[in-house]
Short mmCIF file of C-alpha atoms in Angstrom, two decimals:
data_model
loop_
_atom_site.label_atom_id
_atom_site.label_comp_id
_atom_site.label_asym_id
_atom_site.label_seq_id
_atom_site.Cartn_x
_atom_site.Cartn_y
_atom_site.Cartn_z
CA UNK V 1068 -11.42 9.52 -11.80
CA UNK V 1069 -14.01 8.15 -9.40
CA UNK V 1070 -14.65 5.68 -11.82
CA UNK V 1071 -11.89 4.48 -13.28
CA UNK V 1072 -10.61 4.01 -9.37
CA UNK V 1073 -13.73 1.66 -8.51
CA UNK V 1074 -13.21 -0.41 -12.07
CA UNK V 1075 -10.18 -0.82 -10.64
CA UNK V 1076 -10.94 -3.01 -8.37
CA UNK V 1077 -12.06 -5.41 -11.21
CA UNK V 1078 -9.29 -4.58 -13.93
CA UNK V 1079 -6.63 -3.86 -11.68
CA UNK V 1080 -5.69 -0.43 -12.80
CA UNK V 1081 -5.93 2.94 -11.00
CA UNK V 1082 -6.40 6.27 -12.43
CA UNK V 1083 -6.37 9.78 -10.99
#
């Protein structure tokens, strides 16, 4: 998700 990718840049995880 779109979101989960750019709160990834914070947390560190990535999620399709």
């Amino acid at each position: 998700m779109w979101y989960e990718v750019s709160a990834s840049r914070s947390s560190g995880f990535v999620r399709s």
